GROMACS .gro file of N, CA, C and O in nm:
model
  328
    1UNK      N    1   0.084  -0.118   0.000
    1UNK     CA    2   0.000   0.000   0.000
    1UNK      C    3   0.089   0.124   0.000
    1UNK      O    4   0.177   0.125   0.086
    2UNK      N    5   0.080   0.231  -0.082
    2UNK     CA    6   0.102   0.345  -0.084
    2UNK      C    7   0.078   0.465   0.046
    2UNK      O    8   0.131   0.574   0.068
    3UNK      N    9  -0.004   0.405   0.098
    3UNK     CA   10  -0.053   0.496   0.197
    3UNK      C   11  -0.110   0.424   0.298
    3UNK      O   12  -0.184   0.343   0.242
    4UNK      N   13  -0.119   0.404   0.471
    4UNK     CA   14  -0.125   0.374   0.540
    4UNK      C   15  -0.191   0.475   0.650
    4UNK      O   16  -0.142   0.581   0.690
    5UNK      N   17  -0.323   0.411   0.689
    5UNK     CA   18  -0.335   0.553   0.772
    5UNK      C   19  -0.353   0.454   0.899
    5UNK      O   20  -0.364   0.331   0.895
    6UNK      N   21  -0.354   0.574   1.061
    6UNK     CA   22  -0.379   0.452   1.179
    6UNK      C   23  -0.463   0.514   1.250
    6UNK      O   24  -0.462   0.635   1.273
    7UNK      N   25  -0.566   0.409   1.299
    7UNK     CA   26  -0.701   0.490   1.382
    7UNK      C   27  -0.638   0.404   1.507
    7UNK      O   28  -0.584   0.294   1.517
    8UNK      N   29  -0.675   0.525   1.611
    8UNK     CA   30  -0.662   0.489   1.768
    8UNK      C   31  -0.795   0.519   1.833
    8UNK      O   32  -0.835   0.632   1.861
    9UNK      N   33  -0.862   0.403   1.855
    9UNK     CA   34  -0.965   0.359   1.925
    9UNK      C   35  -1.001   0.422   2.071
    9UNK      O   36  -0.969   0.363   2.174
   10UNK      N   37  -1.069   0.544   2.071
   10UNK     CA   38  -1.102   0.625   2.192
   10UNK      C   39  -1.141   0.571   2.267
   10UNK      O   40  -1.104   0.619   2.373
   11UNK      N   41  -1.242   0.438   2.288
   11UNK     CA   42  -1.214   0.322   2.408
   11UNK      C   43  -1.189   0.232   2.483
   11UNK      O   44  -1.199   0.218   2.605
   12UNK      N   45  -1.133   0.132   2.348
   12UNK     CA   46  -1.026   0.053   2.400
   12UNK      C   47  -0.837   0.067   2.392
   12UNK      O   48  -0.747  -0.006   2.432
   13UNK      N   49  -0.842   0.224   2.307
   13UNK     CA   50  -0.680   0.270   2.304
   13UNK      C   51  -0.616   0.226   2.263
   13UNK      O   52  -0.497   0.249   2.282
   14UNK      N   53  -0.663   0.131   2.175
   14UNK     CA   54  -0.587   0.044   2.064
   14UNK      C   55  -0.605   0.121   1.911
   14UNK      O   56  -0.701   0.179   1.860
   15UNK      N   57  -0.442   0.089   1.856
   15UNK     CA   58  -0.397   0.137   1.742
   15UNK      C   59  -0.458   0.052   1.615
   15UNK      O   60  -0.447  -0.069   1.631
   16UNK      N   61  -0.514   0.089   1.501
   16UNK     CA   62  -0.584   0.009   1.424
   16UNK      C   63  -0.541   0.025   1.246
   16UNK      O   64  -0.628   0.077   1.175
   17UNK      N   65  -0.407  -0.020   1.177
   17UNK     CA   66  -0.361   0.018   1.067
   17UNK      C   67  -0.468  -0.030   0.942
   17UNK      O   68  -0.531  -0.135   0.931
   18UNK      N   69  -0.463   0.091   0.849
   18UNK     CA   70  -0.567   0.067   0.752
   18UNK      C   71  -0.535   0.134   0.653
   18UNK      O   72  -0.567   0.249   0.623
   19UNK      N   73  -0.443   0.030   0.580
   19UNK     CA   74  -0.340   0.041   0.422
   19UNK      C   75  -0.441   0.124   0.336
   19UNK      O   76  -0.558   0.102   0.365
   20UNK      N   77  -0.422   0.203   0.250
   20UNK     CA   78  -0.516   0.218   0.162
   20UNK      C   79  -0.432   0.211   0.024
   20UNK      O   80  -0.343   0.277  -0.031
   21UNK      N   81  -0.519   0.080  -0.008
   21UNK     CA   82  -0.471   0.020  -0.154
   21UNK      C   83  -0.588   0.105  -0.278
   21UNK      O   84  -0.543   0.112  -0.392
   22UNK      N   85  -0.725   0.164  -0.255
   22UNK     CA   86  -0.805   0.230  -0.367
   22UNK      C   87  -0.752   0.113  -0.504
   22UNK      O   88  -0.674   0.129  -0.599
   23UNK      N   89  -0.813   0.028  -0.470
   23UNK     CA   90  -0.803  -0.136  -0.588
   23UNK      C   91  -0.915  -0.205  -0.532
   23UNK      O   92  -0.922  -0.269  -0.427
   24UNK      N   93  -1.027  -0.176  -0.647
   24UNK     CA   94  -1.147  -0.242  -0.592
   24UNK      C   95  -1.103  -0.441  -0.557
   24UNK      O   96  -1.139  -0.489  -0.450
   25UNK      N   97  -1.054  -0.498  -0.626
   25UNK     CA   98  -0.991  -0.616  -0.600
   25UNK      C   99  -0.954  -0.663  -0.481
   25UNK      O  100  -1.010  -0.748  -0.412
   26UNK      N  101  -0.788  -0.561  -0.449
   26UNK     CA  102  -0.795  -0.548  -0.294
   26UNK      C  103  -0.868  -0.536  -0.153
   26UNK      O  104  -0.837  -0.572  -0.039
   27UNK      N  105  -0.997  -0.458  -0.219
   27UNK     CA  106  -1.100  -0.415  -0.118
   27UNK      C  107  -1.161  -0.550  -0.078
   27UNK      O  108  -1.157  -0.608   0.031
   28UNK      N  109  -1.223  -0.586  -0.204
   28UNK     CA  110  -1.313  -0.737  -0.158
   28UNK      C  111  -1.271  -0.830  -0.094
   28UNK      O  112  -1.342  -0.885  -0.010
   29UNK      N  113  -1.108  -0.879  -0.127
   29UNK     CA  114  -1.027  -0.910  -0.114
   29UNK      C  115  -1.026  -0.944   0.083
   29UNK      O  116  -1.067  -1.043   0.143
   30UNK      N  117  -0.959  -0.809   0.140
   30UNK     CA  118  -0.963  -0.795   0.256
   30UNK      C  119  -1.087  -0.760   0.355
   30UNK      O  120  -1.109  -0.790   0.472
   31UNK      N  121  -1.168  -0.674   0.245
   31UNK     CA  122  -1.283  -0.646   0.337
   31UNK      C  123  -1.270  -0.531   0.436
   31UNK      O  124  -1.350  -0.514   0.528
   32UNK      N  125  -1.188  -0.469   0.417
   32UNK     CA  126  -1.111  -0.336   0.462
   32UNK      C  127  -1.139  -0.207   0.402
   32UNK      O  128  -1.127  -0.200   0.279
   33UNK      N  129  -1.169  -0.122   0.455
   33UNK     CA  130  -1.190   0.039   0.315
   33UNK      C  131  -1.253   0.126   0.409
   33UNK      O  132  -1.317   0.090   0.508
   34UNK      N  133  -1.229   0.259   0.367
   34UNK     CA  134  -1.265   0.355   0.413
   34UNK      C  135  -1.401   0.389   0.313
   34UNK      O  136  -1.407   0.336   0.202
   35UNK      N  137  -1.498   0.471   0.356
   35UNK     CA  138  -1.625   0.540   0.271
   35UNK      C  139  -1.583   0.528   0.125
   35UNK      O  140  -1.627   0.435   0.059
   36UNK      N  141  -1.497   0.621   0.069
   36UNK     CA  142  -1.400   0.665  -0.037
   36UNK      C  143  -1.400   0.546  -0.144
   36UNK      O  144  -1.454   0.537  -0.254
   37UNK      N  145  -1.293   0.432  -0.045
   37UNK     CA  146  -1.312   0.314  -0.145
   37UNK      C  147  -1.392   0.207  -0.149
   37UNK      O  148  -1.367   0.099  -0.203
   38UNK      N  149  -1.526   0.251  -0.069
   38UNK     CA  150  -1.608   0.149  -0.130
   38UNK      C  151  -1.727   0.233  -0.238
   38UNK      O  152  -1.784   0.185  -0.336
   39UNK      N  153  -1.735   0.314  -0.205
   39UNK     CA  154  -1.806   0.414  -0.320
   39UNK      C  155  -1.764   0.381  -0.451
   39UNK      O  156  -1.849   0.360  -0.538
   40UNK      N  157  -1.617   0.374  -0.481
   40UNK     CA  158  -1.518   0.342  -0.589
   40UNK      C  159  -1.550   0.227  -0.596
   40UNK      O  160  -1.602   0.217  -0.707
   41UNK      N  161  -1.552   0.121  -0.543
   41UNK     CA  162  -1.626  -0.039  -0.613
   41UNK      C  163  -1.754  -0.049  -0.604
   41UNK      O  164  -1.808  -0.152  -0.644
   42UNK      N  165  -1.831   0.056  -0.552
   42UNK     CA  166  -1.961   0.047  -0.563
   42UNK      C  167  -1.988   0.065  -0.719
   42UNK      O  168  -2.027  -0.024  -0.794
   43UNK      N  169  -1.961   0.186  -0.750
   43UNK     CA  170  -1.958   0.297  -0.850
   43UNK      C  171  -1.908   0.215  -0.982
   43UNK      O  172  -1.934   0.247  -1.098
   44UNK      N  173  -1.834   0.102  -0.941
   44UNK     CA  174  -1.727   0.034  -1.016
   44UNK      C  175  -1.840  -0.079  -1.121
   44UNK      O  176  -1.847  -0.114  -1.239
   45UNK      N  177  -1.916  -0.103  -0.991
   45UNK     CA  178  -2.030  -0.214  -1.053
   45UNK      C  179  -2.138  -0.176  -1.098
   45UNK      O  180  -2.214  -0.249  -1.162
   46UNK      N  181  -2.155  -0.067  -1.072
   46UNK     CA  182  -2.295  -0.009  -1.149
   46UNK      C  183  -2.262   0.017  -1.264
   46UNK      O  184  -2.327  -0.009  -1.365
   47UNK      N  185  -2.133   0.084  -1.258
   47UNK     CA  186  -2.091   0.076  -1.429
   47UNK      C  187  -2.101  -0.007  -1.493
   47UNK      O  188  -2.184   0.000  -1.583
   48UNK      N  189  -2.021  -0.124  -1.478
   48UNK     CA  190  -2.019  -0.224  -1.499
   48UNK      C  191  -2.155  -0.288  -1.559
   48UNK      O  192  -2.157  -0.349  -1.665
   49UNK      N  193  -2.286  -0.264  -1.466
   49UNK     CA  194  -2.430  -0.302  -1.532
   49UNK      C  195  -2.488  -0.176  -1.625
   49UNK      O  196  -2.611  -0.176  -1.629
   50UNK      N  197  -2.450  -0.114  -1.668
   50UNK     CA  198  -2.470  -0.023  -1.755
   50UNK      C  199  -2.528   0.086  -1.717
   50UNK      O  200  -2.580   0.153  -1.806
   51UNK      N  201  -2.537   0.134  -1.571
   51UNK     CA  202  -2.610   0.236  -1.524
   51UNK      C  203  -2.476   0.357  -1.458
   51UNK      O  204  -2.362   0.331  -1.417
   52UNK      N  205  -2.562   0.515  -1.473
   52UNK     CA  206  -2.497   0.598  -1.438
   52UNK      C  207  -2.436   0.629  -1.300
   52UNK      O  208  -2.515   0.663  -1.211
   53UNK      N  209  -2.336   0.624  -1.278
   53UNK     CA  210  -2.291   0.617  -1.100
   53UNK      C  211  -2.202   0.784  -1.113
   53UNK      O  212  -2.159   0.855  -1.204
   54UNK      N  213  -2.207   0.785  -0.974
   54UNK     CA  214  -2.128   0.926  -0.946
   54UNK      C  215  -2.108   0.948  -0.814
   54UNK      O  216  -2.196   0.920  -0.733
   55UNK      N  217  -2.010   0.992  -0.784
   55UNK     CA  218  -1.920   1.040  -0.613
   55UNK      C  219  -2.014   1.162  -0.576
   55UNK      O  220  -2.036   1.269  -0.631
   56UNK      N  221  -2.063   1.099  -0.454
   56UNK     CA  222  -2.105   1.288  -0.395
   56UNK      C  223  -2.015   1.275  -0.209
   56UNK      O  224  -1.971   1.180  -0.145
   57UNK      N  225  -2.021   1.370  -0.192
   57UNK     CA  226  -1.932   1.375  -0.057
   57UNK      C  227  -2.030   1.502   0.052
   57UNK      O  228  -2.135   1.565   0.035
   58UNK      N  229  -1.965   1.496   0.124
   58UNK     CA  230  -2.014   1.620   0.247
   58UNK      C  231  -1.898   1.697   0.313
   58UNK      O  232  -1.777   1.694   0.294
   59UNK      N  233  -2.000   1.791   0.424
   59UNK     CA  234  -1.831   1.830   0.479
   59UNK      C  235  -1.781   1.750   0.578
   59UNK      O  236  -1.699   1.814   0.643
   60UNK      N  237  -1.795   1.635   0.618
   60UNK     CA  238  -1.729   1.536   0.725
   60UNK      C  239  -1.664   1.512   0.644
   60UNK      O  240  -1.571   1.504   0.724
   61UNK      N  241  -1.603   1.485   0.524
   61UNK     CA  242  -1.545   1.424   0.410
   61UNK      C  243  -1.608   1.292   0.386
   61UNK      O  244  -1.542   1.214   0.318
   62UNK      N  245  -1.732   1.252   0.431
   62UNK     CA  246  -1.820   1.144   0.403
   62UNK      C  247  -1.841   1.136   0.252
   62UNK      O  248  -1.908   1.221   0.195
   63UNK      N  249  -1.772   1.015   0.172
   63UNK     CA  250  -1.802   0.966   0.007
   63UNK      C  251  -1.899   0.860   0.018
   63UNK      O  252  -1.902   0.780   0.111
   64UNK      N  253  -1.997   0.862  -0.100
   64UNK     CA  254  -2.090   0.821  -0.113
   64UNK      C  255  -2.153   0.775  -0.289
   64UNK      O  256  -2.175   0.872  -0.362
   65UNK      N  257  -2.173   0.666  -0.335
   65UNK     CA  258  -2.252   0.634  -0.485
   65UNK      C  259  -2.384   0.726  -0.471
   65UNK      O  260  -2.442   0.740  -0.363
   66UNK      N  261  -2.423   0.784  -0.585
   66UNK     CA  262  -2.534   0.796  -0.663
   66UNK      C  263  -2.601   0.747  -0.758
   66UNK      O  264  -2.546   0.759  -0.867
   67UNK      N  265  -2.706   0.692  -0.758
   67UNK     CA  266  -2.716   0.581  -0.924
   67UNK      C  267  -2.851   0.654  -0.940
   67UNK      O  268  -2.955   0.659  -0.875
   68UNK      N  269  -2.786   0.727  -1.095
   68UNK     CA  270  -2.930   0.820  -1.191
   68UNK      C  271  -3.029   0.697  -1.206
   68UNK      O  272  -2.982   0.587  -1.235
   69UNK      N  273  -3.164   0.714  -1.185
   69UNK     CA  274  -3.290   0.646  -1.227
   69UNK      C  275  -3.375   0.748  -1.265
   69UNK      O  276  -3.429   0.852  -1.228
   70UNK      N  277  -3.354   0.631  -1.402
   70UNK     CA  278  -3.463   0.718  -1.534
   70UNK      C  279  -3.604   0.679  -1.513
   70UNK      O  280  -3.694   0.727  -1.583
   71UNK      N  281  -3.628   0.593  -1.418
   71UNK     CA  282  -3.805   0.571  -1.384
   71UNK      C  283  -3.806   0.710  -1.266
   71UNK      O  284  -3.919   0.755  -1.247
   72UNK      N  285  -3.718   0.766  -1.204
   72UNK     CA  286  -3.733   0.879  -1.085
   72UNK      C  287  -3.720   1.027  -1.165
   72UNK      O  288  -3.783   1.132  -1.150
   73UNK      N  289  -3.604   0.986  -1.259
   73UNK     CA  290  -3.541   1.123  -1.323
   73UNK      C  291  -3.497   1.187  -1.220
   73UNK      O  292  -3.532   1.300  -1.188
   74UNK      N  293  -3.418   1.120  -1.166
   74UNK     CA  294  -3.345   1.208  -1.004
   74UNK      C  295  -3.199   1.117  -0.986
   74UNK      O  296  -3.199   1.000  -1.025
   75UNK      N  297  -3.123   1.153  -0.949
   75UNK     CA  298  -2.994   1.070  -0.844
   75UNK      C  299  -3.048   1.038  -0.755
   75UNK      O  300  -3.141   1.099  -0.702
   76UNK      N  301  -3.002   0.934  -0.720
   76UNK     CA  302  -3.072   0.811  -0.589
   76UNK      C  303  -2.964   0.801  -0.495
   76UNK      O  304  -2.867   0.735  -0.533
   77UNK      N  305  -2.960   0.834  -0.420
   77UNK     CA  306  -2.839   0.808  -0.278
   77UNK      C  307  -2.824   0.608  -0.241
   77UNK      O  308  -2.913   0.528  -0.209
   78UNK      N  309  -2.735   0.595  -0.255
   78UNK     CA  310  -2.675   0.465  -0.230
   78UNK      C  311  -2.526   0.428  -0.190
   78UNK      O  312  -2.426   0.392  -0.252
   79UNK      N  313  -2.555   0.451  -0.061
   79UNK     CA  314  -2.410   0.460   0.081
   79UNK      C  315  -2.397   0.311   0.063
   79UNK      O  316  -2.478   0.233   0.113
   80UNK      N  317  -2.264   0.261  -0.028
   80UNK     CA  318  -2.257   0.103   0.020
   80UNK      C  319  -2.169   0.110   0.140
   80UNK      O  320  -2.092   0.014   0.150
   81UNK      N  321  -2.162   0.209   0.241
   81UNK     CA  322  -2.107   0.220   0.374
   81UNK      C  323  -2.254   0.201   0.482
   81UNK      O  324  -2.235   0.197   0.604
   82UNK      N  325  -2.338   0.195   0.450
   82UNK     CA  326  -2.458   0.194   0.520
   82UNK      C  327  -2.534   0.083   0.544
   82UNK      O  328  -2.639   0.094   0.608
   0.00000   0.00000   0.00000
């Protein structure tokens, strides 16, 4: 991994390393990911079925799929973090 980030657990005070590979492969793989990269293999497979996907975010830096539906004519919110 290119990048490595480490969460420390505010109640049990334990250190928690979490590589970030952004390789949908890797993701499934380990089962590991931040918001970010599962949006990115979310996003990955909707493509994949021929439908429109897209990144929306907030200010927590919370990433998130959108999948356009042409029966709504709207973007549809779809957190595969949720």
């Amino acid at each position: 991994a290119a990048r490595v980030e480490v969460y420390n657990c505010p109640l049990c005070k334990r250190f928690t390393r979490f590589p970030r590979f952004n390789d949908p492969g890797k993701l499934l793989e380990t089962r590991r990911g931040r918001c970010g990269e599962w949006a990115n293999c979310f996003g990955l497979l909707l493509r994949s079925l021929g439908k429109e996907a897209r990144w929306a975010r907030d200010w927590t830096d919370h990433v998130w799929t959108e999948v356009y539906s042409d029966k709504l004519g709207r973007w549809v919110h779809c957190d595969p973090c949720e």
